[in-house]
Amino acid sequence: FAKHVGAVAAPSAGLHFDKPLLKRLELKGIEAGEITLHAGLGGLRMVEVEDLTKHKPESESYEINPATCDLVNHALEGKKRILAVGGTVLRTLESSVSANNRLKPAQGWTDKYIIPPYNFQIANAFFTGFHLPQTTLLMMATAFGSYDLVMEAYKIAIKEEYRFSVYGDSMLIL
């Protein structure tokens, strides 16, 4: 993390992946690709419009290198799991889809706004936090995992007193 200056928000979902956990995953044959993300505060901002299509998300800078694209595309061809760790990663992946539904190298800015219904092209698994109500990150989670499934997870999280927001607990949506 933090190889390049530019983010104003912590990569909160990724904070759960420390070096020992990454090493254990590597020993199990799970590969990880790197993406440069300059996460902003927009995901934490409440959506204040009734018509969700009228919301303007904050743009975030990103770079996806060719090596990561090769890793992801090889996994897609092998019908393997592609796990997006965090909402910024998920929307970055969806911002760099080629015409043949593969990940392409890119750098720039994304203001990709993902709300239900949405047809995801790259990731088929999503690791994310428990986000606050009325945030684009919660909307993205419901687009990925379905509203009913995510809201059921939230009921359990509230009952079990999980921690919410940036440094809170996380969920894996398959």
Short mmCIF file of C-alpha atoms in Angstrom, two decimals:
data_model
loop_
_atom_site.label_atom_id
_atom_site.label_comp_id
_atom_site.label_asym_id
_atom_site.label_seq_id
_atom_site.Cartn_x
_atom_site.Cartn_y
_atom_site.Cartn_z
CA PHE A 1 0.00 0.00 0.00
CA ALA A 2 0.87 3.64 -0.46
CA LYS A 3 3.61 3.16 -3.04
CA HIS A 4 2.48 6.34 -4.81
CA VAL A 5 1.30 9.58 -3.20
CA GLY A 6 -2.23 10.62 -4.06
CA ALA A 7 -4.94 8.94 -1.98
CA VAL A 8 -6.89 10.87 0.63
CA ALA A 9 -8.75 7.85 2.01
CA ALA A 10 -7.45 4.56 3.38
CA PRO A 11 -7.92 1.42 1.28
CA SER A 12 -10.14 0.15 4.07
CA ALA A 13 -11.09 -3.28 2.65
CA GLY A 14 -7.45 -3.97 1.84
CA LEU A 15 -6.34 -3.19 5.39
CA HIS A 16 -7.57 -6.66 6.36
CA PHE A 17 -4.88 -8.20 4.14
CA ASP A 18 -1.64 -8.02 6.09
CA LYS A 19 1.65 -9.58 4.90
CA PRO A 20 1.18 -12.91 6.78
CA LEU A 21 -2.30 -13.38 5.29
CA LEU A 22 -1.07 -12.52 1.79
CA LYS A 23 1.75 -15.05 2.21
CA ARG A 24 -0.72 -17.77 3.30
CA LEU A 25 -2.90 -17.03 0.28
CA GLU A 26 0.16 -17.19 -1.99
CA LEU A 27 1.13 -20.58 -0.54
CA LYS A 28 -2.37 -21.80 -1.43
CA GLY A 29 -1.80 -20.74 -5.03
CA ILE A 30 -3.84 -17.54 -4.88
CA GLU A 31 -2.26 -14.77 -6.90
CA ALA A 32 -2.67 -11.04 -6.25
CA GLY A 33 -2.40 -8.26 -8.79
CA GLU A 34 -1.60 -4.66 -7.99
CA ILE A 35 -3.55 -1.59 -9.05
CA THR A 36 -2.62 1.99 -8.22
CA LEU A 37 -5.63 3.74 -6.71
CA HIS A 38 -5.94 7.22 -5.35
CA ALA A 39 -9.04 6.73 -3.24
CA GLY A 40 -11.05 9.81 -2.41
CA LEU A 41 -13.64 10.61 0.21
CA GLY A 42 -16.58 10.39 -2.20
CA GLY A 43 -17.52 6.84 -1.23
CA LEU A 44 -18.15 8.00 2.31
CA ARG A 45 -20.37 10.89 1.25
CA MET A 46 -24.11 10.40 1.61
CA VAL A 47 -26.20 10.35 -1.55
CA GLU A 48 -28.59 13.25 -1.11
CA VAL A 49 -30.81 12.85 -4.16
CA GLU A 50 -33.95 10.75 -4.38
CA ASP A 51 -33.31 9.77 -8.00
CA LEU A 52 -30.04 7.79 -7.77
CA THR A 53 -29.23 8.46 -11.41
CA LYS A 54 -28.85 12.17 -10.55
CA HIS A 55 -25.99 11.60 -8.07
CA LYS A 56 -22.53 12.69 -9.26
CA PRO A 57 -19.79 10.46 -7.79
CA GLU A 58 -16.33 11.79 -7.06
CA SER A 59 -13.66 10.91 -9.62
CA GLU A 60 -10.66 8.87 -8.50
CA SER A 61 -7.32 8.38 -10.22
CA TYR A 62 -6.13 4.86 -11.05
CA GLU A 63 -3.62 2.85 -13.05
CA ILE A 64 -3.89 -0.79 -14.08
CA ASN A 65 -0.60 -2.19 -15.38
CA PRO A 66 -0.24 -4.82 -18.13
CA ALA A 67 1.03 -7.50 -15.69
CA THR A 68 -2.12 -7.24 -13.57
CA CYS A 69 -4.26 -7.37 -16.72
CA ASP A 70 -2.47 -10.53 -17.86
CA LEU A 71 -2.98 -12.13 -14.43
CA VAL A 72 -6.69 -11.25 -14.34
CA ASN A 73 -7.37 -12.20 -17.95
CA HIS A 74 -5.60 -15.55 -17.54
CA ALA A 75 -7.76 -16.23 -14.49
CA LEU A 76 -10.91 -15.24 -16.42
CA GLU A 77 -9.98 -17.63 -19.24
CA GLY A 78 -9.48 -20.39 -16.65
CA LYS A 79 -12.88 -19.56 -15.10
CA LYS A 80 -11.22 -18.76 -11.77
CA ARG A 81 -12.39 -16.42 -9.07
CA ILE A 82 -11.54 -12.73 -9.49
CA LEU A 83 -11.83 -11.03 -6.10
CA ALA A 84 -12.14 -7.25 -6.01
CA VAL A 85 -10.89 -6.06 -2.63
CA GLY A 86 -12.82 -2.86 -1.98
CA GLY A 87 -15.25 -0.67 -3.84
CA THR A 88 -12.54 1.48 -5.41
CA VAL A 89 -10.96 -1.64 -6.91
CA LEU A 90 -14.33 -2.91 -8.13
CA ARG A 91 -15.22 0.29 -9.93
CA THR A 92 -11.68 0.61 -11.31
CA LEU A 93 -11.88 -2.88 -12.80
CA GLU A 94 -15.25 -2.05 -14.33
CA SER A 95 -13.78 1.15 -15.79
CA SER A 96 -11.17 -0.77 -17.80
CA VAL A 97 -13.14 -3.45 -19.62
CA SER A 98 -12.28 -4.12 -23.24
CA ALA A 99 -14.80 -4.87 -25.99
CA ASN A 100 -14.21 -8.62 -25.46
CA ASN A 101 -14.90 -8.37 -21.70
CA ARG A 102 -11.28 -8.54 -20.62
CA LEU A 103 -9.31 -6.20 -18.39
CA LYS A 104 -7.17 -3.72 -20.32
CA PRO A 105 -4.22 -1.64 -19.12
CA ALA A 106 -5.31 1.90 -18.41
CA GLN A 107 -4.64 4.96 -16.37
CA GLY A 108 -6.80 7.94 -15.77
CA TRP A 109 -9.82 8.94 -13.75
CA THR A 110 -12.99 7.05 -13.08
CA ASP A 111 -16.30 8.35 -11.90
CA LYS A 112 -17.96 5.00 -12.56
CA TYR A 113 -21.18 4.87 -10.57
CA ILE A 114 -22.43 1.35 -9.87
CA ILE A 115 -25.98 0.93 -8.63
CA PRO A 116 -28.45 -1.94 -9.08
CA PRO A 117 -29.00 -3.39 -11.57
CA TYR A 118 -25.47 -3.73 -12.92
CA ASN A 119 -23.82 -6.48 -14.99
CA PHE A 120 -20.27 -6.95 -13.67
CA GLN A 121 -17.72 -7.90 -16.33
CA ILE A 122 -14.50 -8.68 -14.41
CA ALA A 123 -14.91 -9.49 -10.71
CA ASN A 124 -17.00 -12.46 -9.60
CA ALA A 125 -16.27 -12.01 -5.89
CA PHE A 126 -16.26 -8.85 -3.78
CA PHE A 127 -14.64 -8.18 -0.39
CA THR A 128 -15.93 -5.00 1.16
CA GLY A 129 -16.75 -3.34 4.43
CA PHE A 130 -20.06 -2.72 6.10
CA HIS A 131 -20.84 0.73 4.73
CA LEU A 132 -23.04 3.43 6.13
CA PRO A 133 -26.57 3.92 4.76
CA GLN A 134 -27.06 6.10 1.68
CA THR A 135 -23.46 5.75 0.47
CA THR A 136 -22.41 4.73 -3.03
CA LEU A 137 -20.31 1.94 -1.52
CA LEU A 138 -23.41 0.33 0.03
CA MET A 139 -25.24 0.71 -3.27
CA MET A 140 -22.34 -0.98 -5.06
CA ALA A 141 -22.45 -3.88 -2.58
CA THR A 142 -26.18 -4.35 -3.23
CA ALA A 143 -25.55 -4.24 -6.98
CA PHE A 144 -22.99 -7.02 -6.60
CA GLY A 145 -24.69 -9.24 -4.03
CA SER A 146 -28.36 -8.32 -4.42
CA TYR A 147 -30.23 -5.99 -2.13
CA ASP A 148 -31.91 -8.78 -0.14
CA LEU A 149 -28.69 -10.72 0.51
CA VAL A 150 -26.71 -7.65 1.57
CA MET A 151 -29.51 -6.37 3.81
CA GLU A 152 -29.70 -9.80 5.48
CA ALA A 153 -25.96 -9.59 6.17
CA TYR A 154 -26.50 -6.10 7.63
CA LYS A 155 -29.20 -7.38 9.99
CA ILE A 156 -26.77 -9.99 11.30
CA ALA A 157 -23.97 -7.40 11.54
CA ILE A 158 -26.15 -5.08 13.61
CA LYS A 159 -27.34 -7.91 15.86
CA GLU A 160 -23.77 -9.16 16.40
CA GLU A 161 -22.45 -5.60 16.90
CA TYR A 162 -20.06 -5.58 13.97
CA ARG A 163 -18.11 -2.40 13.36
CA PHE A 164 -19.19 -0.29 10.41
CA SER A 165 -17.47 2.20 8.09
CA VAL A 166 -13.80 2.66 7.23
CA TYR A 167 -12.06 0.65 9.96
CA GLY A 168 -14.93 -1.76 10.55
CA ASP A 169 -15.60 -5.39 9.79
CA SER A 170 -15.88 -6.76 6.27
CA MET A 171 -17.90 -9.20 4.22
CA LEU A 172 -17.14 -11.47 1.31
CA ILE A 173 -19.81 -11.58 -1.40
CA LEU A 174 -19.59 -14.58 -3.72
#
